[in-house]
């Protein structure tokens, strides 16, 4: 079974064809990073317009790279939520139109579920029951998965997502957008033990990252000797390259340690767990990969947003009995919860 997966939830326009939930026949991703690096973050209106420009060329390339015609495609899967509304609209309207035009069943897939299923695309078969650590720009969650397509959220962030925290700390340090890869790169030359940053005290399996972001800000202010009222966007001018590297390394280590502590706590609460899978953009982080050597991670090119993970998640939805949606009435707002 060949599924065309379409993903436009944020700043990547992506389409991919995946066979039987595991074999990637094509994977086309057009990133808008170059546009948003200039602004230091995503501008939703610009993102939506950029999706519109490249959406159909991306779908056509996914078909031609896979050597497929429309006759070969069994279903269309599209990200319906969560994400930027204008961006989601382009992907879902495209998928709806293509489903009507080519008479294909249409599946609306949750973005975080897709990230989790990127782990099945790397040729791996994580064993159930499993714990999924979802770490992206918008979410930080731990989910318990007793079987395919069955999710229970057991931990979530009370405020910022960990990826968002990487992006905000990078901005203060004067590093480019997206902040995650930039922090990871700067951290390579830094001392992770140089600055001691606190771990938030959050009950149970929940997270909090806004305190860590503020802790980094205060530590920088202290290091360069300015009051807390000093404009944060000017701090970068007072930091040496080595100080930036040390702050990046210390912050990254703290963020990774917090994630590992919570996974450890979750494993204690769910001792029947057979495997841990990590998903979402932050799963590309090398320090996190090294800190969780037993866990499953997507291959790095599938950590960020892509269409292959959408097609893979759709495959397991179909296997679990999920029915297609009506392309004329697809509602892009969150209709179904990832918890089911
Ligand atoms: O999953 P994703 O591509 O988009 C969302 O669904 O949000 O995640 C994007 C996030 C950004 O915050 C980005 O800074 C972060 O993933 N990220 C990283 C790395 N690569 C991307 N964070 C830490 N280390 C990385 N290597
Ligand atoms: Zn994502």
Coordinates of C-alpha atoms and ligand atoms in Angstrom, one line a residue:
X1 CA 0.0 0.0 0.0
X2 CA 1.4 3.4 -1.1
X3 CA 0.5 6.5 0.9
X4 CA 1.2 10.1 -0.1
X5 CA 1.9 12.1 3.1
X6 CA 1.6 15.9 3.1
X7 CA 2.9 18.1 5.9
X8 CA 2.7 21.9 6.1
X9 CA 2.2 22.5 9.9
X10 CA 5.0 25.1 10.3
X11 CA 7.8 26.2 8.0
X12 CA 8.5 23.1 5.9
X13 CA 6.5 22.2 2.8
X14 CA 6.8 18.4 2.6
X15 CA 5.4 15.5 0.6
X16 CA 6.5 11.8 0.6
X17 CA 5.4 8.5 -0.6
X18 CA 5.8 5.6 1.8
X19 CA 5.0 1.9 1.1
X20 CA 3.6 -0.3 3.8
X21 CA 4.4 2.2 6.6
X22 CA 8.1 1.6 6.4
X23 CA 9.7 2.0 3.0
X24 CA 10.3 5.6 1.9
X25 CA 9.9 5.8 -1.9
X26 CA 10.4 9.6 -2.0
X27 CA 10.7 12.4 0.6
X28 CA 10.6 16.0 -0.6
X29 CA 11.1 18.8 2.0
X30 CA 11.3 22.4 1.1
X31 CA 12.3 24.4 4.1
X32 CA 11.6 28.1 4.7
X33 CA 14.5 28.4 7.2
X34 CA 16.4 30.7 4.9
X35 CA 13.5 33.1 4.9
X36 CA 12.9 33.1 8.6
X37 CA 16.6 33.1 9.7
X38 CA 16.6 36.8 8.7
X39 CA 13.7 37.5 11.0
X40 CA 14.7 35.3 13.9
X41 CA 11.5 33.3 13.9
X42 CA 8.5 32.2 11.8
X43 CA 6.0 34.8 10.5
X44 CA 2.8 32.8 10.0
X45 CA 1.4 34.8 7.1
X46 CA 4.7 34.5 5.2
X47 CA 4.9 30.8 6.0
X48 CA 1.4 30.2 4.5
X49 CA 2.2 32.1 1.3
X50 CA 5.5 30.2 0.9
X51 CA 3.6 26.9 1.3
X52 CA 1.2 28.0 -1.4
X53 CA 4.0 28.7 -3.8
X54 CA 5.8 25.4 -3.6
X55 CA 3.0 23.0 -2.5
X56 CA 2.1 21.5 -5.9
X57 CA 5.7 21.3 -7.2
X58 CA 6.6 19.4 -4.0
X59 CA 3.7 16.9 -4.5
X60 CA 4.7 16.5 -8.1
X61 CA 8.3 15.8 -7.2
X62 CA 7.3 13.3 -4.5
X63 CA 5.4 11.4 -7.2
X64 CA 8.2 11.6 -9.8
X65 CA 11.0 10.7 -7.4
X66 CA 9.0 7.6 -6.4
X67 CA 8.3 6.8 -10.0
X68 CA 4.6 6.8 -9.2
X69 CA 1.6 8.0 -11.1
X70 CA -1.7 8.8 -9.3
X71 CA -2.9 5.3 -10.2
X72 CA -0.2 3.9 -7.8
X73 CA -1.4 5.9 -4.8
X74 CA -3.8 4.1 -2.4
X75 CA -4.4 7.0 0.0
X76 CA -3.6 10.6 0.9
X77 CA -2.6 11.5 4.5
X78 CA -2.3 15.1 5.6
X79 CA -1.4 16.9 8.9
X80 CA -4.6 18.6 10.2
X81 CA -3.3 19.9 13.6
X82 CA -1.5 21.2 15.6
X83 CA 0.3 23.9 13.8
X84 CA 0.0 27.4 12.3
X85 CA -3.5 27.8 11.0
X86 CA -2.6 29.4 7.6
X87 CA 0.1 26.8 7.0
X88 CA -2.3 23.9 7.9
X89 CA -4.9 25.3 5.6
X90 CA -2.6 25.1 2.5
X91 CA -1.8 21.4 3.2
X92 CA -5.3 20.3 4.1
X93 CA -6.9 22.2 1.2
X94 CA -4.4 20.7 -1.2
X95 CA -5.0 17.2 0.2
X96 CA -8.7 17.6 0.1
X97 CA -8.6 18.8 -3.5
X98 CA -6.3 16.0 -4.6
X99 CA -8.4 13.4 -2.9
X100 CA -11.6 14.6 -4.7
X101 CA -9.8 15.0 -8.1
X102 CA -8.1 11.6 -8.0
X103 CA -10.7 9.7 -6.0
X104 CA -8.4 8.7 -3.2
X105 CA -9.3 8.1 0.5
X106 CA -8.2 11.0 2.7
X107 CA -6.8 10.7 6.2
X108 CA -6.3 13.6 8.6
X109 CA -3.3 12.8 10.9
X110 CA -2.2 14.5 14.1
X111 CA 1.2 16.0 13.9
X112 CA 2.7 14.6 17.1
X113 CA 1.5 11.1 16.2
X114 CA 3.4 11.5 12.9
X115 CA 6.6 12.5 14.7
X116 CA 6.3 9.4 16.9
X117 CA 5.8 7.2 13.8
X118 CA 9.1 8.5 12.2
X119 CA 10.6 5.9 14.5
X120 CA 9.1 3.1 12.4
X121 CA 10.6 4.5 9.2
X122 CA 14.2 3.8 10.2
X123 CA 13.7 0.1 9.8
X124 CA 13.2 -0.3 13.6
X125 CA 10.3 -2.1 15.3
X126 CA 10.0 -0.6 18.8
X127 CA 8.3 -3.0 21.2
X128 CA 5.1 -2.3 23.0
X129 CA 4.2 -1.1 25.6
X130 CA 6.4 1.9 25.0
X131 CA 7.0 5.4 26.2
X132 CA 7.2 8.2 23.6
X133 CA 9.1 11.4 24.5
X134 CA 7.8 14.1 22.1
X135 CA 10.2 17.1 22.0
X136 CA 9.4 19.7 19.3
X137 CA 9.2 23.4 18.8
X138 CA 5.6 23.5 20.2
X139 CA 5.3 20.4 22.5
X140 CA 7.1 18.5 25.2
X141 CA 5.2 15.4 26.2
X142 CA 5.6 11.9 27.5
X143 CA 3.0 9.4 26.1
X144 CA 2.3 5.9 27.1
X145 CA 1.6 3.6 24.1
X146 CA 0.3 0.1 24.9
X147 CA -0.1 -0.7 21.2
X148 CA -0.2 0.9 17.8
X149 CA -2.4 4.0 17.5
X150 CA -3.2 4.1 21.2
X151 CA -1.8 7.0 23.2
X152 CA -2.1 8.3 26.7
X153 CA -0.5 11.6 27.6
X154 CA 1.3 11.0 31.0
X155 CA 3.4 14.2 31.1
X156 CA 3.3 17.6 29.4
X157 CA 4.8 21.0 29.8
X158 CA 3.1 23.6 31.9
X159 CA 4.6 26.4 29.8
X160 CA 7.2 26.5 27.1
X161 CA 8.2 23.6 24.9
X162 CA 11.8 22.5 25.1
X163 CA 12.4 23.4 21.4
X164 CA 10.9 26.8 22.0
X165 CA 13.4 27.1 24.9
X166 CA 16.3 26.3 22.6
X167 CA 15.1 28.9 20.2
X168 CA 14.6 31.6 22.8
X169 CA 18.0 31.0 24.5
X170 CA 19.7 31.0 21.1
X171 CA 18.2 34.4 20.4
X172 CA 19.6 35.9 23.6
X173 CA 23.0 34.4 22.8
X174 CA 22.9 36.0 19.3
X175 CA 22.7 32.6 17.6
X176 CA 20.6 32.2 14.4
X177 CA 17.1 30.7 14.0
X178 CA 16.3 27.8 14.4
X179 CA 18.0 27.9 17.8
X180 CA 18.3 24.1 18.4
X181 CA 20.9 23.2 15.8
X182 CA 22.7 26.5 16.5
X183 CA 22.9 25.8 20.2
X184 CA 24.1 22.3 19.6
X185 CA 26.9 23.5 17.3
X186 CA 28.0 26.3 19.6
X187 CA 27.9 23.8 22.6
X188 CA 30.6 21.7 20.9
X189 CA 33.3 24.2 21.9
X190 CA 31.8 25.0 25.3
X191 CA 32.1 23.8 28.9
X192 CA 28.8 22.2 30.0
X193 CA 29.7 22.6 33.6
X194 CA 30.7 26.3 33.5
X195 CA 27.3 27.7 34.5
X196 CA 25.0 25.9 37.0
X197 CA 21.4 26.2 36.0
X198 CA 18.5 25.1 38.1
X199 CA 16.1 22.2 37.4
X200 CA 12.5 23.3 37.8
X201 CA 10.5 21.6 40.6
X202 CA 7.5 20.2 38.7
X203 CA 5.3 17.5 40.1
X204 CA 5.1 14.1 38.5
X205 CA 5.9 13.7 34.8
X206 CA 5.2 17.3 33.8
X207 CA 7.8 19.8 32.6
X208 CA 8.4 23.5 32.8
X209 CA 10.9 25.2 30.6
X210 CA 10.2 28.9 31.0
X211 CA 12.1 29.1 34.3
X212 CA 15.2 27.6 32.6
X213 CA 15.0 30.3 29.9
X214 CA 14.9 33.0 32.6
X215 CA 17.7 31.3 34.6
X216 CA 19.9 31.5 31.5
X217 CA 19.0 35.2 31.0
X218 CA 19.9 36.0 34.7
X219 CA 23.1 34.0 34.5
X220 CA 24.2 36.0 31.4
X221 CA 23.3 39.3 33.1
X222 CA 25.3 38.3 36.1
X223 CA 28.2 37.2 34.0
X224 CA 28.5 40.4 32.0
X225 CA 27.6 42.6 35.0
X226 CA 24.4 44.4 33.9
X227 CA 21.1 44.9 35.8
X228 CA 18.0 42.7 35.0
X229 CA 16.5 45.8 33.3
X230 CA 19.2 45.7 30.6
X231 CA 17.6 45.0 27.1
X232 CA 18.0 41.2 26.5
X233 CA 18.6 41.7 22.7
X234 CA 21.7 43.7 23.5
X235 CA 23.3 41.1 25.8
X236 CA 24.8 39.2 22.8
X237 CA 27.1 42.2 22.1
X238 CA 28.7 41.8 25.6
X239 CA 29.4 38.1 25.3
X240 CA 32.7 36.6 24.0
X241 CA 32.5 33.6 21.6
X242 CA 33.7 31.4 24.5
X243 CA 31.0 32.6 26.8
X244 CA 28.4 31.9 24.2
X245 CA 29.7 28.4 23.8
X246 CA 29.8 27.8 27.5
X247 CA 26.2 29.1 28.0
X248 CA 25.0 27.0 25.0
X249 CA 26.7 23.9 26.5
X250 CA 25.5 24.5 30.0
X251 CA 21.9 25.2 28.8
X252 CA 21.9 22.1 26.5
X253 CA 23.1 19.8 29.3
X254 CA 20.5 21.1 31.7
X255 CA 17.7 20.7 29.2
X256 CA 18.8 17.2 28.3
X257 CA 19.2 16.2 32.0
X258 CA 15.7 17.4 32.7
X259 CA 14.3 15.3 29.8
X260 CA 16.2 12.3 31.0
X261 CA 15.1 12.7 34.6
X262 CA 11.5 12.7 33.6
X263 CA 11.9 9.7 31.3
X264 CA 13.6 7.9 34.2
X265 CA 10.6 8.7 36.4
X266 CA 8.2 7.6 33.8
X267 CA 10.0 4.2 33.5
X268 CA 9.7 3.8 37.2
X269 CA 5.9 4.5 37.0
X270 CA 5.4 2.2 34.0
X271 CA 7.8 -0.7 34.7
X272 CA 6.2 -2.8 32.0
X273 CA 7.7 -0.5 29.4
X274 CA 9.7 -2.4 26.7
X275 CA 11.1 0.6 24.7
X276 CA 11.4 4.3 24.6
X277 CA 11.0 6.3 21.4
X278 CA 12.0 10.0 21.0
X279 CA 10.3 12.2 18.5
X280 CA 10.1 15.7 17.2
X281 CA 12.6 18.3 16.0
X282 CA 14.7 18.2 19.3
X283 CA 15.3 14.5 18.8
X284 CA 18.0 15.5 16.3
X285 CA 20.0 16.7 19.2
X286 CA 23.2 14.8 19.6
X287 CA 23.6 15.3 23.3
X288 CA 20.1 13.9 23.9
X289 CA 20.9 10.9 21.7
X290 CA 24.0 10.2 23.7
X291 CA 22.2 10.6 27.0
X292 CA 19.5 8.0 26.0
X293 CA 21.6 5.3 24.3
X294 CA 18.9 2.6 24.7
X295 CA 16.1 4.7 23.2
X296 CA 14.9 4.7 19.6
X297 CA 15.5 7.9 17.6
X298 CA 14.4 8.7 14.0
X299 CA 17.2 9.0 11.5
X300 CA 18.3 12.7 11.8
X301 CA 16.7 13.7 8.5
X302 CA 13.3 12.4 9.8
X303 CA 13.5 14.2 13.1
X304 CA 12.2 17.5 11.7
X305 CA 8.9 17.9 9.9
X306 CA 8.5 15.7 6.8
X307 CA 5.7 13.9 4.8
X308 CA 7.1 10.4 5.3
X309 CA 6.2 10.4 9.0
X310 CA 2.6 11.5 8.1
X311 CA 2.3 8.6 5.6
X312 CA 3.7 6.1 8.2
X313 CA 1.3 7.3 10.9
X314 CA -1.6 7.0 8.5
X315 CA -0.5 3.4 7.6
X316 CA -0.8 2.4 11.3
X317 CA -4.1 4.3 11.6
X318 CA -5.5 2.3 8.7
X319 CA -4.3 -1.0 10.3
X320 CA -6.0 0.0 13.5
X321 CA -9.3 0.5 11.8
X322 CA -9.4 4.3 11.4
X323 CA -11.7 5.4 8.6
X324 CA -11.0 8.1 6.0
X325 CA -12.5 11.6 6.4
X326 CA -14.9 13.2 4.0
X327 CA -12.7 15.5 1.8
X328 CA -15.7 17.9 1.5
X329 CA -16.0 18.3 5.2
X330 CA -12.5 18.0 6.6
X331 CA -12.3 20.2 9.6
X332 CA -8.7 21.3 10.2
X333 CA -9.3 22.2 13.8
X334 CA -8.4 19.5 16.3
X335 CA -11.3 17.1 16.0
X336 CA -9.7 14.0 17.3
X337 CA -7.4 13.9 20.3
X338 CA -4.1 12.0 20.1
X339 CA -5.5 10.3 23.2
X340 CA -8.4 9.0 21.1
Ligands
LIG1 O1 9.3 19.1 15.2 P1 9.8 20.3 14.6 O2 10.6 20.3 13.4 O3 8.6 21.4 14.4 C1 7.6 21.4 15.3 O4 6.7 20.5 15.2 O5 7.6 22.2 16.2 O6 10.7 21.0 15.8 C2 11.3 22.2 15.7 C3 12.2 22.5 16.9 C4 12.8 23.8 17.0 O7 12.5 24.4 18.2 C5 14.3 23.6 16.8 O8 15.1 24.5 17.4 C6 14.4 22.2 17.4 O9 13.3 21.5 17.0 N1 15.6 21.5 17.0 C7 16.6 21.2 17.8 C8 17.6 20.5 17.0 N2 17.2 20.5 15.7 C9 15.9 21.1 15.7 N3 16.8 21.3 19.1 C10 17.9 20.9 19.7 N4 18.9 20.3 19.0 C11 18.8 20.1 17.6 N5 19.8 19.6 16.9
LIG2 ZN1 7.0 19.0 14.1

